[in-house]
């Protein structure tokens, strides 16, 4: 399922890359909405642009037959369409070639990633007996040569770790590091916001010049150099794995991000209610529309359709 989603996203990125060469203001507006609809869109578009740059460099150094004399004949529409198709195919091929070379040169062969699509979840069994539960639109990077180290690239994951004091389990999130002290904990990464909650045991947070020990029920929010700790019922931390989201005075933006990840819909928050907090329980089973029907009354908001998702309104 994730592979099909990636292929579709790559094809859309190629189409946008070609379309924007002669695009107008409306095209750029639509392109911006497409980028913001899914973090994977930005990564896909960057890979397309970079791949064609590599392709252009090859073509500049290639030798071609001398050009034919100029002609006043207009190129047939069929030929122009065929040329566009060939260029689209060339970009797609160059992504594969450049991506393979980049992987071989820049990325250690022992690392690999596991990702989920919108609304998809996945359970990952670790070699030491631990597990990682991966939420929707999320990605972790693992290392075959270091099974006690994981990177959360984007999204949310719940870690149930087999403790080994000699070789602590570590999770890297950007410039921050979490070190297991015998633990079940949940981590989410949305743009520049990191959230960590501990359900069992303890975790040591290291980042931005801070080193903090988090125990059961402790919740940490880190945005840049700003770090804030609060508390929540330990049993509620990572409860998304059972289709339930439990909150105690949580920012409504956190709720929107969590629900969006669970149902595969991008959810924005109107600035008029951006300062609201929410305490309560939301069920995320039953599909996006059923969740939407519950979400509005429980949060006390209106939910409007917008390009690529929903917006919570007062």
PDB file of C-alpha atoms in Angstrom, residues 78-277:
ATOM      1  CA  UNK A  78       1.524  14.824 -31.631  1.00  0.00           C
ATOM      2  CA  UNK A  79       5.321  15.184 -31.591  1.00  0.00           C
ATOM      3  CA  UNK A  80       5.222  17.847 -28.896  1.00  0.00           C
ATOM      4  CA  UNK A  81       3.017  15.629 -26.748  1.00  0.00           C
ATOM      5  CA  UNK A  82       5.376  12.722 -27.336  1.00  0.00           C
ATOM      6  CA  UNK A  83       8.360  14.863 -26.324  1.00  0.00           C
ATOM      7  CA  UNK A  84       6.603  15.814 -23.083  1.00  0.00           C
ATOM      8  CA  UNK A  85       5.887  12.148 -22.404  1.00  0.00           C
ATOM      9  CA  UNK A  86       9.535  11.254 -23.107  1.00  0.00           C
ATOM     10  CA  UNK A  87      10.754  13.976 -20.771  1.00  0.00           C
ATOM     11  CA  UNK A  88       8.425  12.799 -18.011  1.00  0.00           C
ATOM     12  CA  UNK A  89       9.762   9.266 -18.478  1.00  0.00           C
ATOM     13  CA  UNK A  90      13.358  10.548 -18.472  1.00  0.00           C
ATOM     14  CA  UNK A  91      12.826  12.357 -15.170  1.00  0.00           C
ATOM     15  CA  UNK A  92      11.278   9.247 -13.631  1.00  0.00           C
ATOM     16  CA  UNK A  93      14.233   7.148 -14.815  1.00  0.00           C
ATOM     17  CA  UNK A  94      16.764   9.682 -13.533  1.00  0.00           C
ATOM     18  CA  UNK A  95      15.143   9.595 -10.082  1.00  0.00           C
ATOM     19  CA  UNK A  96      15.776   5.865  -9.935  1.00  0.00           C
ATOM     20  CA  UNK A  97      19.377   6.201 -11.164  1.00  0.00           C
ATOM     21  CA  UNK A  98      20.326   9.220  -9.054  1.00  0.00           C
ATOM     22  CA  UNK A  99      18.509   7.816  -6.038  1.00  0.00           C
ATOM     23  CA  UNK A 100      20.412   4.545  -6.327  1.00  0.00           C
ATOM     24  CA  UNK A 101      23.759   6.334  -6.647  1.00  0.00           C
ATOM     25  CA  UNK A 102      22.963   8.649  -3.737  1.00  0.00           C
ATOM     26  CA  UNK A 103      22.004   5.696  -1.567  1.00  0.00           C
ATOM     27  CA  UNK A 104      25.228   3.863  -2.397  1.00  0.00           C
ATOM     28  CA  UNK A 105      27.471   6.891  -1.869  1.00  0.00           C
ATOM     29  CA  UNK A 106      25.834   8.872   0.934  1.00  0.00           C
ATOM     30  CA  UNK A 107      23.859   6.358   2.987  1.00  0.00           C
ATOM     31  CA  UNK A 108      25.428   3.502   4.924  1.00  0.00           C
ATOM     32  CA  UNK A 109      24.318   0.200   3.432  1.00  0.00           C
ATOM     33  CA  UNK A 110      23.175  -1.047   6.826  1.00  0.00           C
ATOM     34  CA  UNK A 111      20.394   1.527   7.247  1.00  0.00           C
ATOM     35  CA  UNK A 112      16.863   1.145   5.938  1.00  0.00           C
ATOM     36  CA  UNK A 113      13.540   2.911   6.450  1.00  0.00           C
ATOM     37  CA  UNK A 114      10.011   1.745   7.159  1.00  0.00           C
ATOM     38  CA  UNK A 115       7.157   4.138   6.399  1.00  0.00           C
ATOM     39  CA  UNK A 116       3.361   4.210   6.470  1.00  0.00           C
ATOM     40  CA  UNK A 117       0.865   5.996   4.252  1.00  0.00           C
ATOM     41  CA  UNK A 118      -2.020   8.243   5.380  1.00  0.00           C
ATOM     42  CA  UNK A 119      -4.219   6.451   7.915  1.00  0.00           C
ATOM     43  CA  UNK A 120      -2.042   3.314   7.802  1.00  0.00           C
ATOM     44  CA  UNK A 121      -0.438   1.739  10.892  1.00  0.00           C
ATOM     45  CA  UNK A 122       2.264  -0.877  11.175  1.00  0.00           C
ATOM     46  CA  UNK A 123       3.817  -3.065  13.863  1.00  0.00           C
ATOM     47  CA  UNK A 124       7.592  -3.592  13.671  1.00  0.00           C
ATOM     48  CA  UNK A 125       9.239  -6.438  15.594  1.00  0.00           C
ATOM     49  CA  UNK A 126      12.770  -5.650  16.777  1.00  0.00           C
ATOM     50  CA  UNK A 127      15.567  -8.210  16.939  1.00  0.00           C
ATOM     51  CA  UNK A 128      15.833  -7.887  20.736  1.00  0.00           C
ATOM     52  CA  UNK A 129      12.153  -8.680  21.299  1.00  0.00           C
ATOM     53  CA  UNK A 130      10.907  -5.098  21.487  1.00  0.00           C
ATOM     54  CA  UNK A 131       8.290  -3.567  19.186  1.00  0.00           C
ATOM     55  CA  UNK A 132       7.639  -0.294  17.390  1.00  0.00           C
ATOM     56  CA  UNK A 133       4.053   0.688  16.573  1.00  0.00           C
ATOM     57  CA  UNK A 134       4.133   3.127  13.648  1.00  0.00           C
ATOM     58  CA  UNK A 135       1.220   5.538  13.169  1.00  0.00           C
ATOM     59  CA  UNK A 136      -0.047   6.933   9.855  1.00  0.00           C
ATOM     60  CA  UNK A 137       2.163   9.145   7.646  1.00  0.00           C
ATOM     61  CA  UNK A 138       5.206   8.185   9.696  1.00  0.00           C
ATOM     62  CA  UNK A 139       8.726   6.940   9.017  1.00  0.00           C
ATOM     63  CA  UNK A 140      11.490   5.365  11.082  1.00  0.00           C
ATOM     64  CA  UNK A 141      15.061   4.623  10.015  1.00  0.00           C
ATOM     65  CA  UNK A 142      16.703   1.502  11.418  1.00  0.00           C
ATOM     66  CA  UNK A 143      20.219   0.067  11.246  1.00  0.00           C
ATOM     67  CA  UNK A 144      20.982  -3.633  10.767  1.00  0.00           C
ATOM     68  CA  UNK A 145      24.385  -3.103  12.387  1.00  0.00           C
ATOM     69  CA  UNK A 146      22.947  -1.271  15.399  1.00  0.00           C
ATOM     70  CA  UNK A 147      19.615  -2.764  16.404  1.00  0.00           C
ATOM     71  CA  UNK A 148      19.498  -0.636  19.570  1.00  0.00           C
ATOM     72  CA  UNK A 149      19.224   2.648  17.683  1.00  0.00           C
ATOM     73  CA  UNK A 150      16.278   4.110  15.737  1.00  0.00           C
ATOM     74  CA  UNK A 151      15.589   7.479  14.118  1.00  0.00           C
ATOM     75  CA  UNK A 152      12.057   8.881  13.925  1.00  0.00           C
ATOM     76  CA  UNK A 153      12.162  10.844  10.672  1.00  0.00           C
ATOM     77  CA  UNK A 154       8.555  12.049  10.758  1.00  0.00           C
ATOM     78  CA  UNK A 155       5.210  11.197  12.348  1.00  0.00           C
ATOM     79  CA  UNK A 156       4.526   9.148  15.467  1.00  0.00           C
ATOM     80  CA  UNK A 157       5.663   5.872  16.993  1.00  0.00           C
ATOM     81  CA  UNK A 158       5.151   3.951  20.229  1.00  0.00           C
ATOM     82  CA  UNK A 159       8.192   2.058  21.491  1.00  0.00           C
ATOM     83  CA  UNK A 160       8.045  -0.985  23.757  1.00  0.00           C
ATOM     84  CA  UNK A 161      11.688  -1.573  24.553  1.00  0.00           C
ATOM     85  CA  UNK A 162      13.605  -4.530  25.966  1.00  0.00           C
ATOM     86  CA  UNK A 163      15.873  -2.917  28.548  1.00  0.00           C
ATOM     87  CA  UNK A 164      19.625  -3.558  28.528  1.00  0.00           C
ATOM     88  CA  UNK A 165      21.645  -1.240  30.770  1.00  0.00           C
ATOM     89  CA  UNK A 166      24.874  -2.198  28.966  1.00  0.00           C
ATOM     90  CA  UNK A 167      23.500  -1.150  25.561  1.00  0.00           C
ATOM     91  CA  UNK A 168      20.675   1.395  26.061  1.00  0.00           C
ATOM     92  CA  UNK A 169      18.050   1.707  23.341  1.00  0.00           C
ATOM     93  CA  UNK A 170      18.137   5.184  21.764  1.00  0.00           C
ATOM     94  CA  UNK A 171      15.726   7.115  19.561  1.00  0.00           C
ATOM     95  CA  UNK A 172      17.010  10.090  17.578  1.00  0.00           C
ATOM     96  CA  UNK A 173      14.570  12.842  16.589  1.00  0.00           C
ATOM     97  CA  UNK A 174      16.308  15.624  14.709  1.00  0.00           C
ATOM     98  CA  UNK A 175      18.965  17.059  17.024  1.00  0.00           C
ATOM     99  CA  UNK A 176      17.387  15.395  20.082  1.00  0.00           C
ATOM    100  CA  UNK A 177      18.007  11.970  21.593  1.00  0.00           C
ATOM    101  CA  UNK A 178      15.919   9.746  23.850  1.00  0.00           C
ATOM    102  CA  UNK A 179      17.675   7.077  25.916  1.00  0.00           C
ATOM    103  CA  UNK A 180      15.698   4.146  27.317  1.00  0.00           C
ATOM    104  CA  UNK A 181      15.869   3.305  31.012  1.00  0.00           C
ATOM    105  CA  UNK A 182      13.470   0.330  30.777  1.00  0.00           C
ATOM    106  CA  UNK A 183      10.474   1.673  28.995  1.00  0.00           C
ATOM    107  CA  UNK A 184       7.250   1.970  27.026  1.00  0.00           C
ATOM    108  CA  UNK A 185       7.076   5.449  25.512  1.00  0.00           C
ATOM    109  CA  UNK A 186       5.466   7.408  22.687  1.00  0.00           C
ATOM    110  CA  UNK A 187       7.159   9.930  20.388  1.00  0.00           C
ATOM    111  CA  UNK A 188       5.658  12.244  17.758  1.00  0.00           C
ATOM    112  CA  UNK A 189       7.366  14.668  15.399  1.00  0.00           C
ATOM    113  CA  UNK A 190       5.350  17.302  13.537  1.00  0.00           C
ATOM    114  CA  UNK A 191       7.337  20.000  11.722  1.00  0.00           C
ATOM    115  CA  UNK A 192       9.429  21.585  14.500  1.00  0.00           C
ATOM    116  CA  UNK A 193       7.403  20.167  17.422  1.00  0.00           C
ATOM    117  CA  UNK A 194       8.559  17.089  19.353  1.00  0.00           C
ATOM    118  CA  UNK A 195       6.287  15.357  21.870  1.00  0.00           C
ATOM    119  CA  UNK A 196       7.404  12.548  24.182  1.00  0.00           C
ATOM    120  CA  UNK A 197       5.236  10.675  26.688  1.00  0.00           C
ATOM    121  CA  UNK A 198       6.281   7.833  29.004  1.00  0.00           C
ATOM    122  CA  UNK A 199       3.818   5.047  29.830  1.00  0.00           C
ATOM    123  CA  UNK A 200       6.167   2.728  31.759  1.00  0.00           C
ATOM    124  CA  UNK A 201       9.705   2.922  33.108  1.00  0.00           C
ATOM    125  CA  UNK A 202      11.764   5.981  32.255  1.00  0.00           C
ATOM    126  CA  UNK A 203      13.426   7.840  29.388  1.00  0.00           C
ATOM    127  CA  UNK A 204      16.244  10.351  29.423  1.00  0.00           C
ATOM    128  CA  UNK A 205      15.758  13.272  27.042  1.00  0.00           C
ATOM    129  CA  UNK A 206      18.891  14.924  25.667  1.00  0.00           C
ATOM    130  CA  UNK A 207      18.668  17.986  23.460  1.00  0.00           C
ATOM    131  CA  UNK A 208      18.976  21.772  23.227  1.00  0.00           C
ATOM    132  CA  UNK A 209      21.437  21.766  26.120  1.00  0.00           C
ATOM    133  CA  UNK A 210      18.980  19.918  28.385  1.00  0.00           C
ATOM    134  CA  UNK A 211      19.090  16.482  29.976  1.00  0.00           C
ATOM    135  CA  UNK A 212      15.833  15.437  31.646  1.00  0.00           C
ATOM    136  CA  UNK A 213      14.591  12.178  33.119  1.00  0.00           C
ATOM    137  CA  UNK A 214      10.953  11.424  32.260  1.00  0.00           C
ATOM    138  CA  UNK A 215       8.948   8.885  34.256  1.00  0.00           C
ATOM    139  CA  UNK A 216       5.475   7.319  33.888  1.00  0.00           C
ATOM    140  CA  UNK A 217       2.900   9.969  33.017  1.00  0.00           C
ATOM    141  CA  UNK A 218       5.483  12.600  32.126  1.00  0.00           C
ATOM    142  CA  UNK A 219       4.946  14.416  28.821  1.00  0.00           C
ATOM    143  CA  UNK A 220       7.549  16.633  27.171  1.00  0.00           C
ATOM    144  CA  UNK A 221       6.990  19.190  24.410  1.00  0.00           C
ATOM    145  CA  UNK A 222      10.060  20.609  22.682  1.00  0.00           C
ATOM    146  CA  UNK A 223       9.998  23.293  20.013  1.00  0.00           C
ATOM    147  CA  UNK A 224      13.458  24.589  19.154  1.00  0.00           C
ATOM    148  CA  UNK A 225      15.151  25.562  22.424  1.00  0.00           C
ATOM    149  CA  UNK A 226      11.819  25.780  24.266  1.00  0.00           C
ATOM    150  CA  UNK A 227      11.009  22.743  26.422  1.00  0.00           C
ATOM    151  CA  UNK A 228       7.909  22.221  28.552  1.00  0.00           C
ATOM    152  CA  UNK A 229       6.934  19.226  30.692  1.00  0.00           C
ATOM    153  CA  UNK A 230       3.433  18.314  31.840  1.00  0.00           C
ATOM    154  CA  UNK A 231       1.699  15.160  33.028  1.00  0.00           C
ATOM    155  CA  UNK A 232      -0.986  12.819  31.711  1.00  0.00           C
ATOM    156  CA  UNK A 233      -2.491   9.499  32.787  1.00  0.00           C
ATOM    157  CA  UNK A 234       0.209   6.931  32.004  1.00  0.00           C
ATOM    158  CA  UNK A 235      -2.346   4.539  30.512  1.00  0.00           C
ATOM    159  CA  UNK A 236      -3.424   7.225  28.027  1.00  0.00           C
ATOM    160  CA  UNK A 237       0.057   7.624  26.526  1.00  0.00           C
ATOM    161  CA  UNK A 238       0.245   5.853  23.180  1.00  0.00           C
ATOM    162  CA  UNK A 239      -3.464   4.975  23.398  1.00  0.00           C
ATOM    163  CA  UNK A 240      -3.797   5.671  19.647  1.00  0.00           C
ATOM    164  CA  UNK A 241      -2.660   2.064  19.092  1.00  0.00           C
ATOM    165  CA  UNK A 242      -6.064   0.984  20.433  1.00  0.00           C
ATOM    166  CA  UNK A 243      -8.064   3.527  18.414  1.00  0.00           C
ATOM    167  CA  UNK A 244      -8.492   5.995  21.285  1.00  0.00           C
ATOM    168  CA  UNK A 245      -7.006   9.444  21.854  1.00  0.00           C
ATOM    169  CA  UNK A 246      -7.050  10.701  25.449  1.00  0.00           C
ATOM    170  CA  UNK A 247      -6.269  14.333  26.323  1.00  0.00           C
ATOM    171  CA  UNK A 248      -5.867  16.401  29.454  1.00  0.00           C
ATOM    172  CA  UNK A 249      -5.705  20.127  28.672  1.00  0.00           C
ATOM    173  CA  UNK A 250      -3.947  19.529  25.333  1.00  0.00           C
ATOM    174  CA  UNK A 251      -3.584  22.252  22.663  1.00  0.00           C
ATOM    175  CA  UNK A 252      -6.205  21.830  19.958  1.00  0.00           C
ATOM    176  CA  UNK A 253      -3.402  21.841  17.367  1.00  0.00           C
ATOM    177  CA  UNK A 254      -2.059  18.621  18.934  1.00  0.00           C
ATOM    178  CA  UNK A 255      -5.511  17.055  18.689  1.00  0.00           C
ATOM    179  CA  UNK A 256      -5.795  18.042  15.017  1.00  0.00           C
ATOM    180  CA  UNK A 257      -2.372  16.559  14.235  1.00  0.00           C
ATOM    181  CA  UNK A 258      -3.170  13.305  16.050  1.00  0.00           C
ATOM    182  CA  UNK A 259      -6.587  12.809  14.449  1.00  0.00           C
ATOM    183  CA  UNK A 260      -5.234  13.725  11.024  1.00  0.00           C
ATOM    184  CA  UNK A 261      -2.505  11.125  11.332  1.00  0.00           C
ATOM    185  CA  UNK A 262      -5.001   8.470  12.443  1.00  0.00           C
ATOM    186  CA  UNK A 263      -7.528   8.984   9.629  1.00  0.00           C
ATOM    187  CA  UNK A 264      -5.200  10.130   6.843  1.00  0.00           C
ATOM    188  CA  UNK A 265      -6.618  13.653   6.470  1.00  0.00           C
ATOM    189  CA  UNK A 266      -4.749  16.956   6.766  1.00  0.00           C
ATOM    190  CA  UNK A 267      -6.507  18.986   9.502  1.00  0.00           C
ATOM    191  CA  UNK A 268      -5.848  22.706   9.951  1.00  0.00           C
ATOM    192  CA  UNK A 269      -6.956  24.881  12.876  1.00  0.00           C
ATOM    193  CA  UNK A 270      -8.511  28.305  12.374  1.00  0.00           C
ATOM    194  CA  UNK A 271      -6.413  30.922  14.234  1.00  0.00           C
ATOM    195  CA  UNK A 272      -9.578  32.046  16.030  1.00  0.00           C
ATOM    196  CA  UNK A 273      -9.528  28.824  18.085  1.00  0.00           C
ATOM    197  CA  UNK A 274      -5.783  28.205  18.013  1.00  0.00           C
ATOM    198  CA  UNK A 275      -5.382  29.016  21.711  1.00  0.00           C
ATOM    199  CA  UNK A 276      -8.024  26.504  22.845  1.00  0.00           C
ATOM    200  CA  UNK A 277      -7.121  23.416  24.878  1.00  0.00           C
TER     201      UNK A 277
END
